């Protein structure tokens, strides 16, 4: 019964989404206050029914209802209870429901947070969100229903993919979706502006906090995915430029550009069409990700079971949302142009360069990702484009960009005297150059030109970002920093830290394949591994061979490492669980390979310097965003409180 | 040849982090071993869901790694190893696409984007330089 | 002129969209073999049943034949085995390539299920398989009398596949070469 309730709830949600998608927009165009006022209740109702549908799916999962096809395909009675719950997003249908649920959450948040915004505008924003919801719910309901019954039902399920039975699994998809789907909010703001024909600095002020929050989630989501792949997949890799990875990264790049472009629009009232285009691009790339993962267009380890019919539906949705918004953009964006001068050395110019370089980088990644598809569609054969291409082509715009970040942060609006910048940044620049060139040689003994360049730029970004906070907090000189400025410094510092980690971990990664028997001592990468034993262990739904190793450095014991090879009972696929000894400066990574006979095992040992900086840097970026937003909100809230005294209801009927 | 060795140098400096499932170190000579490690990350496993032969546990990946080892041991160059594999499995197995008429656009693309970006930057800057830098307009 | 730049994003999107629509009709998992249209690789392997005998390119010379990749570990190979026996009975010469397998298990398999092969080469390490661009099993190659590979099929060989893909090529190729089995094997 419960799954049927879920299905009914989904149908009702669709109806309400359709209401939310149509009436408020028509109302806004015609000045009908009663129709505009339907936006919030429709959104609220949609949220309730989507929640009911999601709860129904969880109910079926947690109660082992194997008469539901999705539960039978992705769960199992022996599955630990956490994973039964997270199996909701372990397959295509359920993850679509998660997508829809996350969108409903964002819509509610916008509905609640837009009380102080003119009604006409708010109803347009909610209306556009309604169109997105309606499209996605229709997609789920008609092509990817999670409540389909399995007749005859099976007694037990197929089990969740063992790769997904991991704590990281609990957090990565929802976090990523909160970011991914959150890009719909600035998109809705942008389309609402296009529809109303008006885009002013207030618009930028309203859009900015939502964008930052979505950006924070996206940053965390991508980082979690990368970290999870690193410790879970057993290969020590953290980024593969897989099409699905790229399709979460591109929205991040565009949302970052959007954040920065909004700063200019809010401050000077220019770059408006850039900002609108970036908002459309960010969400469109998000949808592209949905398309690539759920249609049989590209091969990826992340792809769900693909189906051309579903692919066509999503392509249609892409056409509607992206095509529709770009159709609005083409004639209307030129109306947004405004006067606002600036010089070559100015914050605006740096942010313009930022926009352009990020768009270049996104273009390069998109081009490389889609190129095999282009070639195949033209009948010119099958080729692959992988890390060798992306690593080079991505760095091309990004290294210069990082270098500019350090300078741009310190430049003033409209015009900055070059002398001033030089004076302020002279020491951090010199320091970065010295450290960047000397440190790799000193610590590692050798360095390629690219490594030196990247390390120098990374250190430069770190130094430049810390300049103002250090002056203010440690030296007690200089102007006080607002939260927004602190946030910016912190986030940019995070970028530098990340770059440092990525460069050093890539350039100085040490790997060894060895074979050893219990009792052997293996020396690798400056560490000693004492192979104590291998034994069989039993998990809740798997059996494993577990090795026990003692890790020593310079004779001192650093602890015990227990890598496993697991065999999950139901899916019978072997899974490597690597053992990692972590500290800030390096990871020591140990994985069991295969039994070689006569008690011997092949082992994979890696020493990865500064890989922790990847996660640390990303965390700092997200933290920076969080700090920045506490500033924004406060200012917005008080300004709202002051301005509500002057708001006349209704604003309807006016242009 | 010159361009590919430059790219190889870049790639070496930016070597990937994945790891082979081999039973022992492929080569005692660190230079050969480094070449081996780099090459196996540039060859795609022909039957996997987007993995290199370095990471894949599939039997065909193990076979191809063995072939790469053999060819390097015989003194073949990186290009010769890649040609050996692509003539049997197609260009599909090369993660670094060959520079050919079908891929000129691919390799040129990002440079073209940057160039266009540069032009756009310049044009916007020139336009904005001439505009008023007075107090911000309200709209 | 000013309007033009605002249309660019839309144009780019439409172009990409068209490619996606076309891409949905293609199969990204299908990778055509570069060996089709080229001379078959030379090989020489011990016969799986009789280690002293040799299965080699000589077995393909001068006649149209199939080369079938199989292994006892391959579940799908069982599905096509019955049809291979039928084809063999109709006179189609099938050379086997037994890849990554255990010799004893392979011999037992052939004894128990029947042997459609004129001979199966034993390739436990997949060395010949790499030369043929083999990624797994079952795979079947159609080799012409002149030694050129005419076609490669991945997945079990079924009557439908035979009729649709192999027979037309056989009919065309057998005009010059001789295919005594063609009528019996469902062609002509």
PDB file of N, CA, C and O in Angstrom, chain A residues 203-229:
ATOM      1  N   UNK A 203      18.617  43.093  -7.600  1.00  0.00           N
ATOM      2  CA  UNK A 203      18.526  41.721  -8.080  1.00  0.00           C
ATOM      3  C   UNK A 203      19.803  40.960  -7.717  1.00  0.00           C
ATOM      4  O   UNK A 203      19.737  39.834  -7.229  1.00  0.00           O
ATOM      5  N   UNK A 204      20.949  41.589  -7.959  1.00  0.00           N
ATOM      6  CA  UNK A 204      22.212  40.939  -7.649  1.00  0.00           C
ATOM      7  C   UNK A 204      22.311  40.680  -6.153  1.00  0.00           C
ATOM      8  O   UNK A 204      22.775  39.626  -5.712  1.00  0.00           O
ATOM      9  N   UNK A 205      21.847  41.620  -5.365  1.00  0.00           N
ATOM     10  CA  UNK A 205      21.910  41.480  -3.922  1.00  0.00           C
ATOM     11  C   UNK A 205      21.070  40.304  -3.444  1.00  0.00           C
ATOM     12  O   UNK A 205      21.447  39.591  -2.537  1.00  0.00           O
ATOM     13  N   UNK A 206      19.891  40.097  -4.086  1.00  0.00           N
ATOM     14  CA  UNK A 206      19.041  38.979  -3.675  1.00  0.00           C
ATOM     15  C   UNK A 206      19.620  37.650  -4.137  1.00  0.00           C
ATOM     16  O   UNK A 206      19.512  36.641  -3.448  1.00  0.00           O
ATOM     17  N   UNK A 207      20.205  37.662  -5.340  1.00  0.00           N
ATOM     18  CA  UNK A 207      20.669  36.396  -5.921  1.00  0.00           C
ATOM     19  C   UNK A 207      21.912  35.864  -5.228  1.00  0.00           C
ATOM     20  O   UNK A 207      22.115  34.660  -5.126  1.00  0.00           O
ATOM     21  N   UNK A 208      22.727  36.792  -4.763  1.00  0.00           N
ATOM     22  CA  UNK A 208      24.043  36.390  -4.269  1.00  0.00           C
ATOM     23  C   UNK A 208      24.039  35.362  -3.139  1.00  0.00           C
ATOM     24  O   UNK A 208      24.779  34.369  -3.220  1.00  0.00           O
ATOM     25  N   UNK A 209      23.276  35.556  -2.074  1.00  0.00           N
ATOM     26  CA  UNK A 209      23.342  34.568  -0.993  1.00  0.00           C
ATOM     27  C   UNK A 209      22.960  33.159  -1.447  1.00  0.00           C
ATOM     28  O   UNK A 209      23.605  32.188  -1.064  1.00  0.00           O
ATOM     29  N   UNK A 210      21.938  33.059  -2.280  1.00  0.00           N
ATOM     30  CA  UNK A 210      21.534  31.739  -2.758  1.00  0.00           C
ATOM     31  C   UNK A 210      22.662  31.086  -3.544  1.00  0.00           C
ATOM     32  O   UNK A 210      22.931  29.892  -3.429  1.00  0.00           O
ATOM     33  N   UNK A 211      23.314  31.905  -4.365  1.00  0.00           N
ATOM     34  CA  UNK A 211      24.407  31.363  -5.173  1.00  0.00           C
ATOM     35  C   UNK A 211      25.530  30.862  -4.291  1.00  0.00           C
ATOM     36  O   UNK A 211      26.094  29.795  -4.537  1.00  0.00           O
ATOM     37  N   UNK A 212      25.856  31.630  -3.252  1.00  0.00           N
ATOM     38  CA  UNK A 212      26.960  31.219  -2.373  1.00  0.00           C
ATOM     39  C   UNK A 212      26.626  29.903  -1.681  1.00  0.00           C
ATOM     40  O   UNK A 212      27.464  29.001  -1.600  1.00  0.00           O
ATOM     41  N   UNK A 213      25.396  29.779  -1.206  1.00  0.00           N
ATOM     42  CA  UNK A 213      25.028  28.551  -0.503  1.00  0.00           C
ATOM     43  C   UNK A 213      25.099  27.356  -1.450  1.00  0.00           C
ATOM     44  O   UNK A 213      25.647  26.303  -1.110  1.00  0.00           O
ATOM     45  N   UNK A 214      24.566  27.524  -2.658  1.00  0.00           N
ATOM     46  CA  UNK A 214      24.642  26.419  -3.627  1.00  0.00           C
ATOM     47  C   UNK A 214      26.106  26.082  -3.906  1.00  0.00           C
ATOM     48  O   UNK A 214      26.484  24.911  -3.985  1.00  0.00           O
ATOM     49  N   UNK A 215      26.926  27.123  -4.029  1.00  0.00           N
ATOM     50  CA  UNK A 215      28.342  26.925  -4.311  1.00  0.00           C
ATOM     51  C   UNK A 215      29.032  26.148  -3.185  1.00  0.00           C
ATOM     52  O   UNK A 215      29.851  25.266  -3.434  1.00  0.00           O
ATOM     53  N   UNK A 216      28.687  26.491  -1.952  1.00  0.00           N
ATOM     54  CA  UNK A 216      29.282  25.791  -0.811  1.00  0.00           C
ATOM     55  C   UNK A 216      28.947  24.300  -0.881  1.00  0.00           C
ATOM     56  O   UNK A 216      29.819  23.440  -0.733  1.00  0.00           O
ATOM     57  N   UNK A 217      27.689  23.992  -1.121  1.00  0.00           N
ATOM     58  CA  UNK A 217      27.300  22.588  -1.191  1.00  0.00           C
ATOM     59  C   UNK A 217      27.993  21.881  -2.345  1.00  0.00           C
ATOM     60  O   UNK A 217      28.424  20.734  -2.215  1.00  0.00           O
ATOM     61  N   UNK A 218      28.084  22.562  -3.460  1.00  0.00           N
ATOM     62  CA  UNK A 218      28.723  21.949  -4.626  1.00  0.00           C
ATOM     63  C   UNK A 218      30.187  21.677  -4.327  1.00  0.00           C
ATOM     64  O   UNK A 218      30.709  20.594  -4.630  1.00  0.00           O
ATOM     65  N   UNK A 219      30.862  22.640  -3.702  1.00  0.00           N
ATOM     66  CA  UNK A 219      32.268  22.443  -3.329  1.00  0.00           C
ATOM     67  C   UNK A 219      32.400  21.218  -2.426  1.00  0.00           C
ATOM     68  O   UNK A 219      33.239  20.352  -2.660  1.00  0.00           O
ATOM     69  N   UNK A 220      31.567  21.158  -1.395  1.00  0.00           N
ATOM     70  CA  UNK A 220      31.634  20.020  -0.466  1.00  0.00           C
ATOM     71  C   UNK A 220      31.289  18.719  -1.171  1.00  0.00           C
ATOM     72  O   UNK A 220      31.942  17.698  -0.969  1.00  0.00           O
ATOM     73  N   UNK A 221      30.277  18.749  -2.006  1.00  0.00           N
ATOM     74  CA  UNK A 221      29.845  17.534  -2.684  1.00  0.00           C
ATOM     75  C   UNK A 221      30.924  16.964  -3.584  1.00  0.00           C
ATOM     76  O   UNK A 221      31.195  15.763  -3.579  1.00  0.00           O
ATOM     77  N   UNK A 222      31.552  17.816  -4.373  1.00  0.00           N
ATOM     78  CA  UNK A 222      32.603  17.337  -5.268  1.00  0.00           C
ATOM     79  C   UNK A 222      33.791  16.822  -4.463  1.00  0.00           C
ATOM     80  O   UNK A 222      34.377  15.777  -4.776  1.00  0.00           O
ATOM     81  N   UNK A 223      34.147  17.558  -3.417  1.00  0.00           N
ATOM     82  CA  UNK A 223      35.273  17.128  -2.578  1.00  0.00           C
ATOM     83  C   UNK A 223      34.998  15.777  -1.939  1.00  0.00           C
ATOM     84  O   UNK A 223      35.860  14.899  -1.918  1.00  0.00           O
ATOM     85  N   UNK A 224      33.788  15.606  -1.430  1.00  0.00           N
ATOM     86  CA  UNK A 224      33.438  14.332  -0.811  1.00  0.00           C
ATOM     87  C   UNK A 224      33.556  13.186  -1.815  1.00  0.00           C
ATOM     88  O   UNK A 224      34.061  12.117  -1.497  1.00  0.00           O
ATOM     89  N   UNK A 225      33.080  13.459  -3.030  1.00  0.00           N
ATOM     90  CA  UNK A 225      33.151  12.427  -4.063  1.00  0.00           C
ATOM     91  C   UNK A 225      34.590  12.056  -4.362  1.00  0.00           C
ATOM     92  O   UNK A 225      34.936  10.885  -4.498  1.00  0.00           O
ATOM     93  N   UNK A 226      35.420  13.079  -4.473  1.00  0.00           N
ATOM     94  CA  UNK A 226      36.824  12.856  -4.778  1.00  0.00           C
ATOM     95  C   UNK A 226      37.513  12.100  -3.640  1.00  0.00           C
ATOM     96  O   UNK A 226      38.238  11.127  -3.853  1.00  0.00           O
ATOM     97  N   UNK A 227      37.246  12.511  -2.434  1.00  0.00           N
ATOM     98  CA  UNK A 227      37.854  11.872  -1.259  1.00  0.00           C
ATOM     99  C   UNK A 227      37.382  10.427  -1.125  1.00  0.00           C
ATOM    100  O   UNK A 227      38.165   9.513  -0.873  1.00  0.00           O
ATOM    101  N   UNK A 228      36.091  10.246  -1.360  1.00  0.00           N
ATOM    102  CA  UNK A 228      35.515   8.915  -1.280  1.00  0.00           C
ATOM    103  C   UNK A 228      36.159   8.007  -2.318  1.00  0.00           C
ATOM    104  O   UNK A 228      36.566   6.888  -2.013  1.00  0.00           O
ATOM    105  N   UNK A 229      36.291   8.479  -3.544  1.00  0.00           N
ATOM    106  CA  UNK A 229      36.925   7.669  -4.586  1.00  0.00           C
ATOM    107  C   UNK A 229      38.356   7.333  -4.177  1.00  0.00           C
ATOM    108  O   UNK A 229      38.837   6.220  -4.394  1.00  0.00           O
TER     109      UNK A 229
END
